[in-house]
Coordinates of C-alpha atoms and ligand atoms in Angstrom, one line a residue:
M1 CA 0.0 -0.3 0.0
T2 CA 1.1 3.4 -1.0
P3 CA 0.8 6.3 1.7
A4 CA -1.9 8.6 1.2
L5 CA -1.8 12.4 0.1
G6 CA -1.4 14.7 2.5
L7 CA 1.5 17.5 4.5
A8 CA 3.5 14.0 5.2
A9 CA 4.0 12.3 2.6
L10 CA 5.5 15.9 0.5
S11 CA 8.9 15.2 2.0
A12 CA 9.1 12.1 0.2
L13 CA 8.7 13.7 -3.2
T14 CA 10.8 14.8 -5.6
T15 CA 11.4 18.6 -5.7
A16 CA 9.0 19.1 -9.1
Q17 CA 6.6 16.8 -7.6
R18 CA 6.0 19.3 -4.5
P19 CA 3.8 22.1 -4.2
L20 CA 4.8 25.5 -5.5
V21 CA 4.1 27.0 -2.2
D22 CA 3.9 26.0 1.5
P23 CA 0.1 25.3 1.7
R24 CA 0.3 26.5 5.6
E25 CA 0.7 30.3 4.5
L26 CA -2.8 30.2 2.5
R27 CA -5.0 32.2 3.7
S28 CA -8.8 32.1 2.2
R29 CA -9.1 35.0 -0.1
V30 CA -10.5 33.1 -3.0
L31 CA -14.1 31.5 -3.3
H32 CA -14.7 29.1 -5.5
I33 CA -17.9 27.6 -6.7
G34 CA -17.6 24.2 -8.8
L35 CA -15.2 21.9 -8.1
G36 CA -14.8 20.1 -10.8
A37 CA -11.5 18.5 -12.5
F38 CA -11.8 21.5 -14.8
Q39 CA -10.7 24.2 -12.1
R40 CA -8.2 22.4 -10.1
A41 CA -6.3 22.1 -13.1
H42 CA -7.1 25.6 -14.3
Q43 CA -7.6 28.0 -12.1
A44 CA -6.0 26.6 -9.2
V45 CA -3.0 25.8 -11.0
Y46 CA -2.9 30.2 -11.9
T47 CA -3.2 30.7 -8.1
E48 CA -0.9 28.7 -6.9
A49 CA 1.9 29.6 -9.4
A50 CA 0.9 33.6 -8.6
T51 CA 1.2 33.0 -5.0
A52 CA 4.3 31.3 -5.6
A53 CA 5.8 34.4 -7.9
A54 CA 4.0 37.4 -5.9
G55 CA 4.5 35.8 -2.3
V56 CA 1.2 36.7 -1.4
G57 CA -0.9 33.7 0.1
W58 CA -4.0 33.5 -2.2
G59 CA -5.4 30.4 -0.9
I60 CA -8.9 29.2 -2.2
A61 CA -12.2 28.0 -0.1
G62 CA -13.4 25.6 -2.5
V63 CA -17.1 24.8 -2.6
A64 CA -18.4 21.8 -4.3
P65 CA -22.7 22.6 -5.3
G66 CA -23.4 18.8 -5.5
S67 CA -21.2 16.5 -4.7
A68 CA -19.1 15.5 -1.9
A69 CA -16.1 13.4 -2.8
T70 CA -13.7 16.2 -3.8
V71 CA -14.4 17.8 -0.9
E72 CA -13.9 14.8 1.1
G73 CA -11.2 14.0 -0.6
L74 CA -9.4 17.6 -0.1
R75 CA -10.2 17.1 3.7
A76 CA -8.5 14.0 3.8
Q77 CA -5.0 15.1 1.9
D78 CA -4.4 18.4 3.8
N79 CA -6.3 20.0 0.9
L80 CA -3.5 19.0 -1.3
Y81 CA -4.2 17.1 -4.6
S82 CA -1.7 16.5 -7.6
V83 CA -2.1 17.6 -11.2
T84 CA -0.5 15.6 -14.2
D85 CA 0.0 17.1 -17.9
L86 CA -0.5 14.9 -20.5
A87 CA 2.3 16.0 -23.0
P88 CA 1.9 13.6 -26.2
D89 CA 5.3 12.6 -25.3
G90 CA 4.6 11.5 -22.0
A91 CA 3.3 12.1 -18.6
S92 CA 4.4 14.8 -15.8
T93 CA 2.8 15.0 -12.0
R94 CA 2.7 17.4 -9.2
V95 CA 0.9 18.1 -5.9
V96 CA -0.4 21.7 -6.5
A97 CA -1.0 23.7 -2.9
A98 CA -4.1 26.1 -3.9
F99 CA -6.5 25.5 -1.3
T100 CA -7.5 26.2 2.4
E101 CA -10.7 24.4 2.9
A102 CA -13.0 22.6 1.0
L103 CA -16.9 22.8 1.8
R104 CA -20.2 22.4 0.6
L105 CA -22.6 24.9 -0.3
Q106 CA -25.2 22.4 2.1
P107 CA -24.9 22.0 4.4
D108 CA -21.3 24.2 5.3
A109 CA -23.7 27.3 3.9
D110 CA -22.6 29.4 7.3
R111 CA -19.5 29.3 6.6
V112 CA -19.8 29.8 2.8
R113 CA -21.4 33.0 4.4
A114 CA -19.2 34.0 6.8
L115 CA -16.4 33.7 4.1
F116 CA -18.6 36.3 2.0
T117 CA -18.4 39.0 5.2
S118 CA -15.0 38.4 5.0
D119 CA -12.6 41.2 3.7
D120 CA -10.0 39.3 3.3
L121 CA -11.5 37.5 0.7
T122 CA -12.5 39.7 -2.2
T123 CA -12.6 37.2 -5.2
V124 CA -15.1 34.7 -6.3
T125 CA -14.4 32.1 -8.9
L126 CA -17.2 29.8 -10.7
T127 CA -16.9 26.7 -12.6
I128 CA -20.4 25.2 -11.9
T129 CA -21.4 24.6 -16.4
E130 CA -23.7 26.5 -18.7
K131 CA -26.5 24.5 -16.4
G132 CA -25.4 26.6 -13.1
Y133 CA -26.5 29.9 -14.0
H134 CA -30.3 28.9 -14.7
R135 CA -30.5 31.2 -17.7
R136 CA -33.8 31.5 -20.6
G137 CA -32.3 29.6 -23.7
D138 CA -34.2 32.4 -25.7
T139 CA -33.4 35.6 -23.4
G140 CA -30.5 34.8 -21.8
G141 CA -31.7 36.2 -18.5
L142 CA -32.7 34.8 -15.7
D143 CA -35.2 31.3 -15.6
L144 CA -37.5 32.6 -12.7
T145 CA -39.5 29.2 -14.4
S146 CA -37.1 27.2 -13.0
A147 CA -38.1 25.2 -9.1
A148 CA -35.1 25.4 -8.3
I149 CA -34.9 29.1 -8.8
A150 CA -38.3 29.9 -7.4
E151 CA -37.1 27.8 -4.3
D152 CA -34.4 29.8 -3.5
L153 CA -36.3 32.8 -4.1
A154 CA -39.0 31.7 -1.8
R155 CA -36.3 30.8 0.8
T156 CA -34.9 34.8 0.7
A157 CA -38.2 36.0 2.9
D158 CA -36.1 34.5 6.2
D159 CA -32.7 34.6 5.1
R160 CA -32.5 31.0 5.2
S161 CA -29.9 30.0 2.6
A162 CA -29.3 28.8 -0.8
H163 CA -29.5 25.6 -2.4
T164 CA -28.8 27.0 -6.0
V165 CA -25.3 28.4 -6.6
V166 CA -27.0 31.6 -8.2
G167 CA -29.1 31.9 -4.9
A168 CA -25.8 31.5 -3.0
L169 CA -24.3 34.2 -4.6
A170 CA -27.1 36.6 -4.1
A171 CA -27.0 35.9 -0.2
G172 CA -23.6 36.2 -0.6
L173 CA -23.9 39.6 -2.1
V174 CA -26.1 40.6 0.7
A175 CA -24.0 39.4 3.3
R176 CA -21.7 41.2 2.3
Y177 CA -23.3 45.0 2.1
R178 CA -24.9 44.0 6.1
A179 CA -20.9 43.3 7.2
G180 CA -19.7 46.3 5.6
G181 CA -19.8 46.5 1.4
A182 CA -16.4 46.1 1.0
P183 CA -16.1 45.5 -2.7
I184 CA -15.8 42.3 -4.1
D185 CA -15.6 40.1 -7.6
I186 CA -17.5 37.1 -8.8
V187 CA -15.3 35.7 -11.9
S188 CA -17.0 33.3 -14.0
C189 CA -15.2 30.4 -16.0
D190 CA -17.4 29.4 -17.8
N191 CA -18.1 28.8 -21.7
M192 CA -19.9 31.0 -22.5
T193 CA -20.8 34.2 -24.1
A194 CA -20.2 37.2 -22.2
N195 CA -19.9 34.5 -19.6
G196 CA -19.2 38.3 -16.6
A197 CA -22.2 39.9 -18.0
A198 CA -24.7 36.9 -18.1
T199 CA -23.4 36.6 -14.7
A200 CA -24.5 39.7 -13.7
R201 CA -27.9 39.4 -15.3
A202 CA -28.8 36.0 -13.2
V203 CA -27.7 37.4 -9.8
R204 CA -28.9 40.7 -10.3
E205 CA -32.4 39.5 -11.6
F206 CA -32.4 36.8 -8.3
L207 CA -31.8 39.9 -6.4
T208 CA -35.0 42.2 -7.7
A209 CA -37.2 39.1 -7.7
S210 CA -36.3 38.5 -4.3
S211 CA -37.7 39.5 -0.8
F212 CA -34.2 40.1 0.8
A213 CA -35.3 43.2 2.9
D214 CA -32.3 45.6 1.8
R215 CA -33.0 44.2 -1.8
D216 CA -32.8 47.5 -3.2
A217 CA -29.5 49.1 -1.7
V218 CA -27.6 45.7 -2.4
L219 CA -28.5 46.1 -6.1
A220 CA -27.4 49.7 -5.6
W221 CA -24.6 48.7 -4.2
S222 CA -23.6 46.1 -6.6
Q223 CA -23.4 48.3 -9.6
T224 CA -19.9 50.4 -8.0
S225 CA -18.8 47.7 -5.7
V226 CA -19.2 44.5 -7.5
G227 CA -17.8 43.6 -10.8
F228 CA -18.1 41.1 -12.5
P229 CA -15.1 40.7 -15.6
N230 CA -16.1 38.8 -18.4
T231 CA -13.3 35.6 -19.2
V232 CA -11.9 32.8 -21.5
V233 CA -11.2 29.6 -19.9
D234 CA -8.9 27.4 -21.8
R235 CA -7.8 23.8 -21.5
I236 CA -8.8 20.7 -22.3
V237 CA -9.7 18.3 -18.6
P238 CA -10.7 15.0 -19.9
T239 CA -12.6 12.8 -16.6
T240 CA -10.2 11.4 -14.7
T241 CA -10.0 7.5 -15.2
D242 CA -8.9 4.3 -12.3
D243 CA -5.7 4.4 -15.2
D244 CA -4.7 8.0 -14.2
R245 CA -4.9 7.2 -10.2
T246 CA -3.0 4.0 -10.5
A247 CA 0.1 5.9 -13.3
V248 CA -0.4 8.7 -10.2
A249 CA 0.2 6.0 -7.6
A250 CA 3.5 5.3 -9.4
A251 CA 4.7 8.2 -10.6
L252 CA 4.4 10.5 -6.9
G253 CA 4.7 7.0 -4.5
V254 CA 1.4 8.0 -2.7
T255 CA -2.0 7.4 -2.9
D256 CA -4.2 10.6 -4.6
R257 CA -7.9 10.2 -4.1
I258 CA -8.8 13.3 -6.1
P259 CA -5.9 13.5 -9.4
V260 CA -6.6 15.6 -12.5
V261 CA -4.8 15.2 -15.4
G262 CA -5.3 17.5 -18.7
E263 CA -3.6 18.9 -21.8
P264 CA -0.1 20.8 -20.7
Y265 CA -1.2 23.3 -23.0
R266 CA -3.4 26.2 -21.2
Q267 CA -4.8 30.2 -21.4
W268 CA -6.6 32.7 -19.3
V269 CA -8.1 36.0 -21.2
L270 CA -10.0 38.4 -18.2
E271 CA -11.5 41.8 -18.5
D272 CA -9.0 44.3 -17.0
S273 CA -12.1 45.7 -14.7
F274 CA -11.9 44.3 -11.3
A275 CA -13.2 46.2 -8.3
A276 CA -11.1 44.5 -6.1
P277 CA -7.4 42.7 -5.5
R278 CA -6.9 39.7 -6.8
P279 CA -4.5 37.0 -7.4
A280 CA -1.8 38.0 -9.8
W281 CA -2.8 36.0 -11.9
E282 CA -1.1 37.6 -14.7
L283 CA 2.3 36.5 -13.5
A284 CA 1.4 32.7 -14.1
G285 CA 0.6 33.3 -17.4
A286 CA -2.9 35.1 -17.9
G287 CA -3.3 37.7 -19.8
F288 CA -5.4 41.2 -18.4
V289 CA -7.7 43.0 -21.8
D290 CA -9.6 45.5 -22.1
D291 CA -12.1 43.3 -24.4
V292 CA -12.2 39.7 -24.2
A293 CA -14.8 39.2 -26.8
P294 CA -12.7 38.5 -29.6
Y295 CA -10.8 35.3 -28.0
Q296 CA -13.9 34.1 -26.5
L297 CA -15.8 34.6 -29.8
M298 CA -12.6 32.2 -31.5
K299 CA -12.7 29.7 -28.4
L300 CA -16.3 29.1 -28.1
R301 CA -16.6 28.8 -31.9
M302 CA -13.6 27.3 -32.9
L303 CA -12.5 24.9 -30.2
N304 CA -15.7 24.4 -28.2
G305 CA -17.5 24.2 -31.4
S306 CA -15.4 21.9 -33.1
H307 CA -15.6 20.2 -29.7
S308 CA -19.3 19.0 -29.5
A309 CA -19.5 18.4 -33.5
M310 CA -16.7 15.8 -33.3
A311 CA -18.8 14.4 -30.2
Y312 CA -22.2 13.5 -31.8
L313 CA -20.9 12.5 -35.3
G314 CA -17.3 11.0 -33.4
L315 CA -20.0 8.4 -31.1
A316 CA -22.6 8.1 -34.4
A317 CA -19.3 6.9 -36.2
G318 CA -18.7 4.9 -33.3
C319 CA -15.4 6.5 -32.0
R320 CA -15.2 6.9 -28.3
T321 CA -12.3 10.0 -27.8
V322 CA -11.6 13.4 -29.7
A323 CA -8.3 11.0 -30.7
D324 CA -10.3 8.3 -31.7
V325 CA -12.1 11.4 -34.9
L326 CA -8.7 12.5 -35.4
S327 CA -7.8 9.2 -36.7
T328 CA -10.7 8.9 -38.7
S329 CA -10.3 9.8 -42.3
W330 CA -12.3 12.6 -41.6
G331 CA -11.6 14.2 -38.4
E332 CA -9.2 16.4 -39.4
K333 CA -11.2 17.4 -42.3
L334 CA -14.5 18.4 -39.9
V335 CA -11.7 20.2 -38.0
R336 CA -10.6 22.4 -40.6
G337 CA -13.8 22.8 -42.3
L338 CA -15.2 23.7 -39.4
A339 CA -12.6 26.6 -38.8
A340 CA -13.0 27.8 -42.3
E341 CA -16.9 28.5 -41.8
V342 CA -17.0 29.7 -38.5
A343 CA -13.4 32.0 -39.8
P344 CA -15.6 35.2 -42.0
T345 CA -17.7 35.3 -38.5
L346 CA -15.0 35.9 -35.9
P347 CA -13.2 39.5 -35.8
G348 CA -11.2 40.3 -38.3
A349 CA -7.3 40.6 -36.0
L350 CA -7.5 37.1 -35.3
D351 CA -4.8 34.6 -36.4
V352 CA -7.5 31.8 -37.6
P353 CA -4.9 29.3 -39.6
A354 CA -2.1 29.1 -36.6
Y355 CA -5.1 28.6 -34.0
T356 CA -6.4 25.9 -36.4
D357 CA -3.0 24.0 -36.7
A358 CA -2.8 24.2 -32.7
L359 CA -6.7 22.8 -32.5
V360 CA -5.7 19.8 -35.5
A361 CA -1.7 19.0 -32.9
R362 CA -4.2 19.7 -29.6
F363 CA -7.2 17.6 -30.3
S364 CA -4.6 14.7 -31.9
N365 CA -2.3 14.1 -28.7
P366 CA -2.7 10.4 -28.1
S367 CA -2.1 10.7 -24.2
M368 CA -5.0 12.3 -23.9
R369 CA -8.6 10.3 -24.0
D370 CA -10.9 12.9 -23.5
Q371 CA -14.4 10.9 -23.6
L372 CA -17.0 12.2 -26.3
R373 CA -19.4 11.7 -24.3
R374 CA -17.9 14.3 -21.3
I375 CA -17.9 16.7 -24.4
G376 CA -21.4 15.8 -25.5
C377 CA -23.8 16.1 -22.3
D378 CA -25.9 19.4 -21.9
G379 CA -25.9 19.7 -25.7
S380 CA -29.0 21.8 -25.4
L381 CA -27.2 24.6 -23.6
K382 CA -23.9 24.0 -25.4
V383 CA -24.9 24.0 -29.0
G384 CA -26.7 27.6 -28.9
E385 CA -23.6 28.9 -27.4
R386 CA -21.5 27.5 -30.3
W387 CA -23.3 26.8 -33.1
F388 CA -26.4 29.1 -33.5
G389 CA -24.3 32.3 -33.7
V390 CA -22.8 30.8 -36.8
L391 CA -25.7 28.6 -39.0
R392 CA -27.8 32.3 -37.9
R393 CA -25.5 34.0 -39.7
L394 CA -25.0 31.5 -43.1
G395 CA -27.5 29.8 -42.8
A396 CA -27.7 25.8 -44.4
S397 CA -26.2 26.5 -47.3
G398 CA -23.0 28.8 -45.6
A399 CA -22.6 26.7 -43.1
P400 CA -22.6 23.2 -44.0
V401 CA -20.0 21.3 -41.8
L402 CA -22.3 23.1 -39.0
T403 CA -25.4 21.5 -40.5
L404 CA -24.0 18.3 -40.3
A405 CA -22.9 18.7 -36.7
L406 CA -26.6 19.9 -36.1
A407 CA -27.7 16.8 -37.4
G408 CA -25.7 14.9 -35.1
W409 CA -27.2 16.7 -31.8
V410 CA -30.5 16.0 -33.3
N411 CA -29.3 12.3 -33.0
A412 CA -28.1 12.1 -30.1
T413 CA -31.2 13.3 -28.8
R414 CA -32.6 10.3 -29.4
P415 CA -34.0 8.0 -26.5
A416 CA -33.2 5.2 -25.5
A417 CA -34.8 2.0 -24.2
D418 CA -33.0 2.9 -20.5
G419 CA -34.8 6.3 -20.5
G420 CA -31.6 8.2 -20.7
Q421 CA -30.3 9.3 -24.4
W422 CA -29.0 7.2 -27.3
F423 CA -25.4 7.4 -26.7
G424 CA -25.2 7.6 -23.0
T425 CA -25.1 11.9 -22.6
T426 CA -27.1 13.6 -20.0
D427 CA -29.4 16.7 -20.4
P428 CA -30.7 19.1 -17.6
A429 CA -33.5 18.9 -20.8
G430 CA -33.5 15.3 -21.5
T431 CA -36.5 14.7 -20.9
A432 CA -38.1 17.5 -23.1
L433 CA -36.1 16.6 -25.7
A434 CA -36.9 13.0 -25.8
E435 CA -40.3 14.5 -26.0
N436 CA -39.8 15.9 -29.1
W437 CA -39.0 12.3 -30.2
R438 CA -42.8 11.7 -30.2
D439 CA -43.7 12.4 -33.6
A440 CA -40.4 10.7 -34.7
D441 CA -41.7 9.7 -38.7
D442 CA -42.0 13.2 -39.1
P443 CA -38.3 14.5 -39.2
V444 CA -38.9 17.7 -39.8
A445 CA -41.2 18.6 -36.9
V446 CA -38.5 16.2 -34.7
V447 CA -35.5 18.8 -35.7
A448 CA -37.4 22.2 -35.1
A449 CA -39.0 20.8 -32.2
L450 CA -35.7 20.4 -31.0
L451 CA -34.3 24.0 -32.3
R452 CA -37.2 25.0 -30.4
T453 CA -36.1 23.4 -26.3
A454 CA -31.9 24.7 -27.2
G455 CA -33.4 28.3 -27.4
A456 CA -34.2 29.0 -30.8
D457 CA -37.4 29.2 -31.9
D458 CA -35.8 31.3 -35.2
L459 CA -33.6 28.3 -36.5
A460 CA -36.4 26.3 -35.7
G461 CA -38.5 28.9 -38.3
D462 CA -35.6 28.8 -40.7
A463 CA -37.1 26.1 -43.4
E464 CA -33.9 25.3 -45.2
L465 CA -31.7 24.6 -42.6
V466 CA -34.6 22.0 -40.7
R467 CA -35.2 20.3 -44.0
T468 CA -31.1 19.8 -45.0
V469 CA -30.8 18.7 -41.4
A470 CA -33.5 16.2 -41.7
A471 CA -32.6 14.6 -44.3
L472 CA -29.0 14.6 -43.3
L473 CA -30.3 12.2 -40.4
P474 CA -30.4 8.9 -41.7
A475 CA -27.0 8.8 -42.8
V476 CA -25.7 10.4 -39.5
Q477 CA -28.2 7.6 -37.4
A478 CA -26.5 5.1 -40.2
G479 CA -22.8 6.1 -38.6
R480 CA -21.8 7.5 -42.0
I481 CA -20.4 10.9 -41.9
D482 CA -20.1 12.8 -45.0
L483 CA -18.5 16.3 -44.8
P484 CA -18.9 17.9 -47.5
Ligands
LIG1 C1 -15.3 21.2 -23.8 C2 -14.5 21.6 -22.5 O1 -17.2 20.0 -21.6 C3 -17.3 20.5 -23.7 O2 -17.9 20.7 -23.9 O3 -15.6 21.7 -24.7 O4 -14.7 21.0 -21.6 C4 -13.7 22.0 -22.9 O5 -12.7 20.9 -23.4 C5 -12.9 23.3 -23.2 O6 -13.8 24.7 -22.7 C6 -11.5 23.7 -23.3 O7 -11.1 24.6 -22.4

């Protein structure tokens, strides 16, 4: 049995495997909600490196909205965990010290609220995925018809703690305002256009609909003292497997219950509009710019857009991972064809050819076993961000690759015998998507209904697009990927 990862195990590691900072010198100055693998391989790594470079102990209090596994793992390991970089020619593993404590939204609501009132804590970061925001597909505003949001709004009448992240953010801001109102930033790190503005809107709409006694004063204060910078995050982080856990134990000589793996590449671009002090992430390689929109559009439409296209077409063709798709006769052509379609919809100054070449190399990385099923989940919330802007502009005839990808998504929403989706993906709108297949004999109606469920009434009314997608369905269903 190898010993468990923890402070006592650090001395047995090589220098290169040890954390960049002394974990005992960190203080809870960042609150992060969404303790998934992505944040531990991305923002936590940046924060640790920024602390090492600046010598100021910015530690992260990590909050898991749902699952307890990562919280228990961090607690058992003195808040330590490992990150493995999967380079094409081999892996390297090291331990990261970025966290000061690990909490759950419930039952640790009192501690979360106390952190919001601490002047030491100035930054909240979020990786809660698209569904964590409870936005309406059509307007992008907060979905007040969502049962979870309605229940949290009812809790505001007597200050009971929230169960959704949006509700917890609103309650946290109320608590901070009541404690003196020191400035704070809420930094969304999710794959959405204008993610900061989208977060601000969701939180403000929640506050507006709430019953907090000082609601209006909090809203006014939030306009001047709460920053919601837009950001673009990038690092491909596959789901950790048992093989990864075994390899990490062999590399470190200690057992890590919660290791994460990722490609060597990482990028973080942030809008330089913070209201409060923050970690010096620029010392760790993050870029601060006036406007993240061009980077965001390029990343969402090219990387995430081709990810989703590969997921649905790849699953139809029997592939399991992104690297599998790139090893088919059509994989690279799909990525390059999609990039060529998307390019004219992007701002001029970007180097699309270089970005496309880099994408092909990243997707081909043979060390990565990035499951298509991971990427295919929550499609009804992803395809709008990634594809619909381009389809709206170019239509089926101007964007034949994306139109084929859309047929791939439609195919993947088919209900399976076990009640789930055809390839085992999950989606918060799963029931509504499945119901759209009641009329399976009329594929045109199915495609239009699915587009409406994904919030795109306008595209559902685009007769040429809907007809073309319906006509492509039989081939996709049969696993034939015929790129234009
Ligand atoms: C993926 C992203 O889950 C998905 O749909 O496209 O997680 C992707 O790997 C990251 O955005 C890469 O930065």
